[in-house]
CSV table of C-alpha atoms and ligand atoms in Angstrom, one decimal:
chain,number,residue,atom,x,y,z
V,1367,UNK,CA,-32.7,-35.4,31.3
V,1368,UNK,CA,-31.9,-33.3,33.9
V,1369,UNK,CA,-30.8,-35.7,36.4
V,1370,UNK,CA,-28.5,-39.3,35.5
V,1371,UNK,CA,-29.2,-40.8,38.9
V,1372,UNK,CA,-31.0,-40.1,41.9
V,1373,UNK,CA,-31.6,-40.9,45.3
V,1374,UNK,CA,-36.0,-40.9,45.9
V,1375,UNK,CA,-37.0,-40.1,49.3
V,1376,UNK,CA,-40.3,-41.4,50.1
V,1377,UNK,CA,-42.0,-41.2,53.7
V,1378,UNK,CA,-43.8,-44.2,55.2
V,1379,UNK,CA,-46.2,-42.5,55.6
V,1380,UNK,CA,-46.7,-41.6,52.2
V,1381,UNK,CA,-48.1,-45.8,51.8
V,1382,UNK,CA,-50.6,-45.2,53.6
V,1383,UNK,CA,-52.4,-43.1,50.7
V,1384,UNK,CA,-55.8,-42.6,52.4
V,1385,UNK,CA,-55.8,-44.9,55.3
V,1386,UNK,CA,-54.7,-44.7,58.4
V,1387,UNK,CA,-51.9,-46.5,58.9
V,1388,UNK,CA,-50.1,-50.0,56.4
V,1389,UNK,CA,-50.1,-49.6,53.1
V,1390,UNK,CA,-52.3,-49.0,50.1
V,1391,UNK,CA,-51.7,-50.6,47.7
V,1392,UNK,CA,-53.5,-48.7,44.7
V,1393,UNK,CA,-51.0,-46.3,46.5
V,1394,UNK,CA,-47.6,-48.4,45.9
V,1395,UNK,CA,-48.7,-49.2,41.9
V,1396,UNK,CA,-49.0,-45.4,41.6
V,1397,UNK,CA,-45.9,-44.5,42.6
V,1398,UNK,CA,-44.5,-47.9,40.4
V,1399,UNK,CA,-45.7,-46.4,37.1
V,1400,UNK,CA,-44.2,-43.2,38.1
V,1401,UNK,CA,-40.9,-44.2,38.4
V,1402,UNK,CA,-41.0,-46.8,36.4
V,1403,UNK,CA,-41.8,-44.0,33.8
V,1404,UNK,CA,-38.3,-42.3,34.5
V,1405,UNK,CA,-36.2,-45.7,34.5
V,1406,UNK,CA,-37.5,-46.0,30.8
V,1407,UNK,CA,-35.5,-42.7,30.3
V,1408,UNK,CA,-32.9,-43.8,31.5
V,1409,UNK,CA,-32.5,-42.3,34.2
V,1410,UNK,CA,-30.8,-44.7,37.6
V,1411,UNK,CA,-33.3,-44.4,40.7
V,1412,UNK,CA,-32.2,-45.2,44.4
V,1413,UNK,CA,-34.9,-45.3,47.2
V,1414,UNK,CA,-34.8,-44.9,50.7
V,1415,UNK,CA,-38.4,-45.2,52.5
V,1416,UNK,CA,-39.1,-43.9,56.1
V,1417,UNK,CA,-41.0,-46.0,58.3
V,1418,UNK,CA,-43.5,-43.9,59.6
V,1419,UNK,CA,-46.7,-45.9,58.5
V,1420,UNK,CA,-46.1,-48.6,61.0
V,1421,UNK,CA,-43.8,-47.2,63.4
V,1422,UNK,CA,-41.9,-44.5,64.2
V,1423,UNK,CA,-39.1,-44.6,67.6
V,1424,UNK,CA,-39.9,-41.7,68.9
V,1425,UNK,CA,-43.7,-43.1,69.7
V,1426,UNK,CA,-42.4,-45.8,71.5
V,1427,UNK,CA,-39.9,-43.9,73.9
V,1428,UNK,CA,-43.4,-41.6,74.3
V,1429,UNK,CA,-45.1,-44.5,75.8
V,1430,UNK,CA,-42.5,-46.2,78.3
V,1431,UNK,CA,-40.8,-48.1,75.4
V,1432,UNK,CA,-36.9,-48.1,75.5
V,1433,UNK,CA,-35.9,-45.9,72.5
V,1434,UNK,CA,-33.8,-47.8,70.8
V,1435,UNK,CA,-35.7,-50.9,71.0
V,1436,UNK,CA,-38.3,-49.2,69.3
V,1437,UNK,CA,-36.0,-47.1,66.5
V,1438,UNK,CA,-35.1,-50.9,65.8
V,1439,UNK,CA,-39.0,-51.7,65.5
V,1440,UNK,CA,-38.6,-48.5,62.8
V,1441,UNK,CA,-35.8,-49.6,61.3
V,1442,UNK,CA,-37.7,-53.5,60.5
V,1443,UNK,CA,-40.7,-51.2,59.8
V,1444,UNK,CA,-38.8,-49.5,56.5
V,1445,UNK,CA,-37.8,-53.2,55.9
V,1446,UNK,CA,-41.4,-53.6,55.3
V,1447,UNK,CA,-41.9,-51.1,53.4
V,1448,UNK,CA,-39.0,-51.6,50.9
V,1449,UNK,CA,-40.3,-55.1,50.6
V,1450,UNK,CA,-43.9,-54.0,49.3
V,1451,UNK,CA,-42.4,-51.5,47.3
V,1452,UNK,CA,-40.0,-53.8,46.3
V,1453,UNK,CA,-42.6,-56.0,45.4
V,1454,UNK,CA,-45.2,-53.1,43.3
V,1455,UNK,CA,-41.7,-52.3,41.2
V,1456,UNK,CA,-41.3,-55.6,40.1
V,1457,UNK,CA,-44.9,-56.3,39.1
V,1458,UNK,CA,-44.7,-53.2,36.8
V,1459,UNK,CA,-42.1,-54.7,35.2
V,1460,UNK,CA,-38.7,-53.5,36.1
V,1461,UNK,CA,-35.8,-55.3,37.8
V,1462,UNK,CA,-34.3,-54.5,41.8
V,1463,UNK,CA,-32.3,-55.3,44.8
V,1464,UNK,CA,-33.3,-54.3,48.2
V,1465,UNK,CA,-30.8,-54.0,50.6
V,1466,UNK,CA,-30.7,-53.4,53.7
V,1467,UNK,CA,-28.4,-51.4,56.6
V,1468,UNK,CA,-29.1,-54.1,59.2
V,1469,UNK,CA,-28.5,-57.8,58.0
V,1470,UNK,CA,-31.0,-60.1,57.2
V,1471,UNK,CA,-29.9,-61.9,54.7
V,1472,UNK,CA,-32.8,-64.4,53.5
V,1473,UNK,CA,-34.9,-61.2,52.9
V,1474,UNK,CA,-32.5,-58.9,51.5
V,1475,UNK,CA,-28.7,-57.5,50.6
V,1476,UNK,CA,-26.8,-56.5,52.9
V,1477,UNK,CA,-26.0,-53.1,51.9
V,1478,UNK,CA,-22.4,-52.7,49.3
V,1479,UNK,CA,-22.0,-49.3,48.7
V,1480,UNK,CA,-20.3,-50.6,44.9
V,1481,UNK,CA,-22.1,-53.5,44.6
V,1482,UNK,CA,-25.3,-51.0,44.9
V,1483,UNK,CA,-23.7,-48.7,42.4
V,1484,UNK,CA,-22.9,-51.7,40.4
V,1485,UNK,CA,-26.7,-52.3,40.4
V,1486,UNK,CA,-27.8,-49.0,39.3
V,1487,UNK,CA,-25.7,-48.7,36.1
V,1488,UNK,CA,-27.6,-52.2,34.9
V,1489,UNK,CA,-30.7,-50.4,35.2
V,1490,UNK,CA,-32.4,-51.8,38.5
V,1491,UNK,CA,-33.5,-49.5,41.1
V,1492,UNK,CA,-32.1,-50.1,44.3
V,1493,UNK,CA,-34.2,-49.8,47.5
V,1494,UNK,CA,-32.4,-49.0,50.8
V,1495,UNK,CA,-34.3,-50.7,53.6
V,1496,UNK,CA,-33.2,-49.8,57.1
V,1497,UNK,CA,-32.8,-46.2,57.3
V,1498,UNK,CA,-29.1,-45.6,58.9
V,1499,UNK,CA,-29.1,-48.8,60.6
V,1500,UNK,CA,-28.3,-46.9,63.9
V,1501,UNK,CA,-31.0,-45.8,66.3
V,1502,UNK,CA,-31.3,-42.0,66.8
V,1503,UNK,CA,-31.5,-41.5,63.3
V,1504,UNK,CA,-34.0,-40.8,60.6
V,1505,UNK,CA,-34.6,-41.5,57.2
V,1506,UNK,CA,-33.8,-39.0,55.7
V,1507,UNK,CA,-31.1,-38.5,57.0
V,1508,UNK,CA,-30.8,-42.3,56.0
V,1509,UNK,CA,-31.6,-40.9,52.0
V,1510,UNK,CA,-28.8,-38.3,52.3
V,1511,UNK,CA,-26.2,-40.4,53.1
V,1512,UNK,CA,-26.9,-43.0,50.3
V,1513,UNK,CA,-27.3,-40.0,47.7
V,1514,UNK,CA,-23.7,-38.8,49.1
V,1515,UNK,CA,-22.0,-42.0,48.6
V,1516,UNK,CA,-23.9,-43.2,45.1
V,1517,UNK,CA,-22.8,-40.6,44.0
V,1518,UNK,CA,-26.5,-38.8,43.2
V,1519,UNK,CA,-27.4,-35.3,41.7
V,1520,UNK,CA,-29.4,-34.5,43.9
V,1521,UNK,CA,-32.3,-36.2,46.9
V,1522,UNK,CA,-35.7,-35.8,45.3
V,1523,UNK,CA,-38.2,-36.0,48.2
V,1524,UNK,CA,-41.5,-37.0,47.6
V,1525,UNK,CA,-44.0,-34.9,49.6
V,1526,UNK,CA,-47.8,-34.5,49.2
V,1527,UNK,CA,-47.2,-30.5,49.5
V,1528,UNK,CA,-45.8,-29.6,46.4
V,1529,UNK,CA,-43.0,-27.4,48.1
V,1530,UNK,CA,-41.0,-25.4,50.2
V,1531,UNK,CA,-43.4,-22.1,51.7
V,1532,UNK,CA,-42.4,-19.6,53.9
V,1533,UNK,CA,-45.1,-21.1,56.2
V,1534,UNK,CA,-47.0,-24.5,56.3
V,1535,UNK,CA,-49.6,-24.1,53.3
V,1536,UNK,CA,-52.1,-26.9,55.2
V,1537,UNK,CA,-52.7,-24.4,58.2
V,1538,UNK,CA,-51.6,-21.2,56.3
V,1539,UNK,CA,-53.3,-19.9,53.8
V,1540,UNK,CA,-51.2,-16.8,52.6
V,1541,UNK,CA,-48.3,-18.9,52.8
V,1542,UNK,CA,-46.0,-18.6,49.4
V,1543,UNK,CA,-43.7,-21.6,47.6
V,1544,UNK,CA,-40.3,-21.1,47.1
V,1545,UNK,CA,-39.1,-22.0,42.9
V,1546,UNK,CA,-35.3,-22.5,44.3
V,1547,UNK,CA,-34.1,-21.3,47.9
V,1548,UNK,CA,-30.7,-22.0,49.4
V,1549,UNK,CA,-29.5,-23.8,52.2
V,1550,UNK,CA,-28.7,-20.8,54.6
V,1551,UNK,CA,-31.6,-19.3,53.9
V,1552,UNK,CA,-34.1,-22.1,54.8
V,1553,UNK,CA,-31.8,-22.4,58.2
V,1554,UNK,CA,-31.8,-18.5,58.5
V,1555,UNK,CA,-35.6,-18.2,58.2
V,1556,UNK,CA,-36.0,-21.1,60.1
V,1557,UNK,CA,-37.9,-23.3,57.3
V,1558,UNK,CA,-38.5,-27.0,57.7
V,1559,UNK,CA,-37.4,-29.7,55.2
V,1560,UNK,CA,-35.6,-32.2,56.7
V,1561,UNK,CA,-34.3,-33.3,60.5
V,1562,UNK,CA,-31.4,-31.3,61.2
V,1563,UNK,CA,-29.0,-33.9,61.1
V,1564,UNK,CA,-30.1,-34.9,57.3
V,1565,UNK,CA,-30.5,-30.8,56.0
V,1566,UNK,CA,-26.8,-30.4,57.5
V,1567,UNK,CA,-25.2,-33.4,55.7
V,1568,UNK,CA,-27.1,-32.5,52.4
V,1569,UNK,CA,-25.6,-28.8,52.6
V,1570,UNK,CA,-22.1,-29.3,53.6
V,1571,UNK,CA,-22.1,-31.9,50.7
V,1572,UNK,CA,-23.4,-29.7,48.5
V,1573,UNK,CA,-26.2,-32.1,47.7
V,1574,UNK,CA,-29.3,-30.7,45.7
V,1575,UNK,CA,-32.7,-31.2,47.8
V,1576,UNK,CA,-36.0,-31.1,45.8
V,1577,UNK,CA,-38.8,-31.1,47.7
V,1578,UNK,CA,-41.7,-32.1,45.6
V,1579,UNK,CA,-45.5,-33.4,45.2
V,1580,UNK,CA,-44.9,-37.2,44.9
V,1581,UNK,CA,-49.0,-37.3,44.8
V,1582,UNK,CA,-49.3,-35.9,41.5
V,1583,UNK,CA,-49.3,-38.4,39.1
V,1584,UNK,CA,-46.3,-37.7,36.6
V,1585,UNK,CA,-44.6,-35.1,38.8
V,1586,UNK,CA,-41.6,-37.1,38.8
V,1587,UNK,CA,-41.0,-37.7,35.2
V,1588,UNK,CA,-41.8,-33.7,34.7
V,1589,UNK,CA,-38.8,-33.0,37.2
V,1590,UNK,CA,-36.4,-35.3,36.0
V,1591,UNK,CA,-37.6,-33.3,32.3
V,1592,UNK,CA,-36.2,-30.5,33.9
V,1593,UNK,CA,-40.0,-28.8,34.7
V,1594,UNK,CA,-40.2,-26.6,37.3
V,1595,UNK,CA,-41.5,-28.7,40.2
V,1596,UNK,CA,-41.8,-28.3,43.5
V,1597,UNK,CA,-38.5,-26.5,45.5
V,1598,UNK,CA,-34.9,-26.7,44.9
V,1599,UNK,CA,-32.4,-26.0,47.9
V,1600,UNK,CA,-28.4,-25.8,47.0
V,1601,UNK,CA,-25.8,-22.9,47.6
O,500,UDP,N1,-34.8,-45.5,62.4
O,500,UDP,C1,-33.6,-45.7,63.1
O,500,UDP,N2,-32.7,-45.2,62.5
O,500,UDP,C2,-32.6,-44.4,60.8
O,500,UDP,C3,-33.7,-44.3,60.6
O,500,UDP,C4,-35.2,-44.5,61.0
O,500,UDP,O1,-34.1,-45.4,63.7
O,500,UDP,O2,-31.6,-45.0,60.6
O,500,UDP,C5,-36.0,-45.6,62.9
O,500,UDP,C6,-36.8,-44.8,63.8
O,500,UDP,O3,-38.2,-44.7,64.8
O,500,UDP,C7,-37.8,-43.9,63.1
O,500,UDP,C8,-37.9,-45.1,61.8
O,500,UDP,O4,-37.1,-46.3,61.3
O,500,UDP,O5,-39.0,-43.2,63.8
O,500,UDP,C9,-39.0,-45.1,60.7
O,500,UDP,O6,-38.6,-43.8,60.2
O,500,UDP,P1,-38.7,-42.7,59.5
O,500,UDP,O7,-39.5,-42.3,60.4
O,500,UDP,O8,-37.9,-41.6,59.2
O,500,UDP,O9,-40.0,-43.0,58.8
O,500,UDP,P2,-40.7,-42.2,57.8
O,500,UDP,O10,-41.1,-40.1,59.1
O,500,UDP,O11,-39.8,-41.0,56.5
O,500,UDP,O12,-42.0,-42.4,57.3
């Protein structure tokens, strides 16, 4: 296998499947199966999940809500998604732990780095909920932060497009996909991979980012096996 330990970032929106809101149990089950396939190959998997399918702090702020209050709601939304994902993973037979950046002791473990690493070594899938625990951050930043903390080999950003393009492929038909690109080129070309905070944190810590289509069944396993899937961003 190409990687021993990975951090998989899934957006909240990905969980919606074809719905406009909330969680699609079928999509969740598909993800769980794909994740099981790589855990069965001995890959250690940690997951950061977004909350955009339920709530985003900026959306609240745009209708006059206090931003910090809204961000708290967003962070709790990621915990809801984390619980849903945990359920789906356990249904597929995987042992899991959910750790949160904000304490909800009756529901999940608090984030403890060494404990998270121990879970991974024991073959448990660790889901990190609650983002970074701070307002004004995103779950992309949380994903990079946790990936560095647990010394993951790479961050795998599962999206609905199959990589990074010269322009938005959903809007521009002439857009061309990169197989590989450096952090510097992404910045120079003004491409959007993650928000700036998350992206720079990744760059400074030499953590490769792989953007790939998580909605194509089997892609995750192919990627882990070393097949050229998606776009890799590194030094
Ligand atoms: N959030 C936050 N701090 C964090 C991570 C997330 O305040 O460290 C809040 C923020 O309001 C954000 C929401 O949680 O809009 C959902 O996260 P995000 O938008 O990153 O989810 P995704 O786009 O991946 O679904």
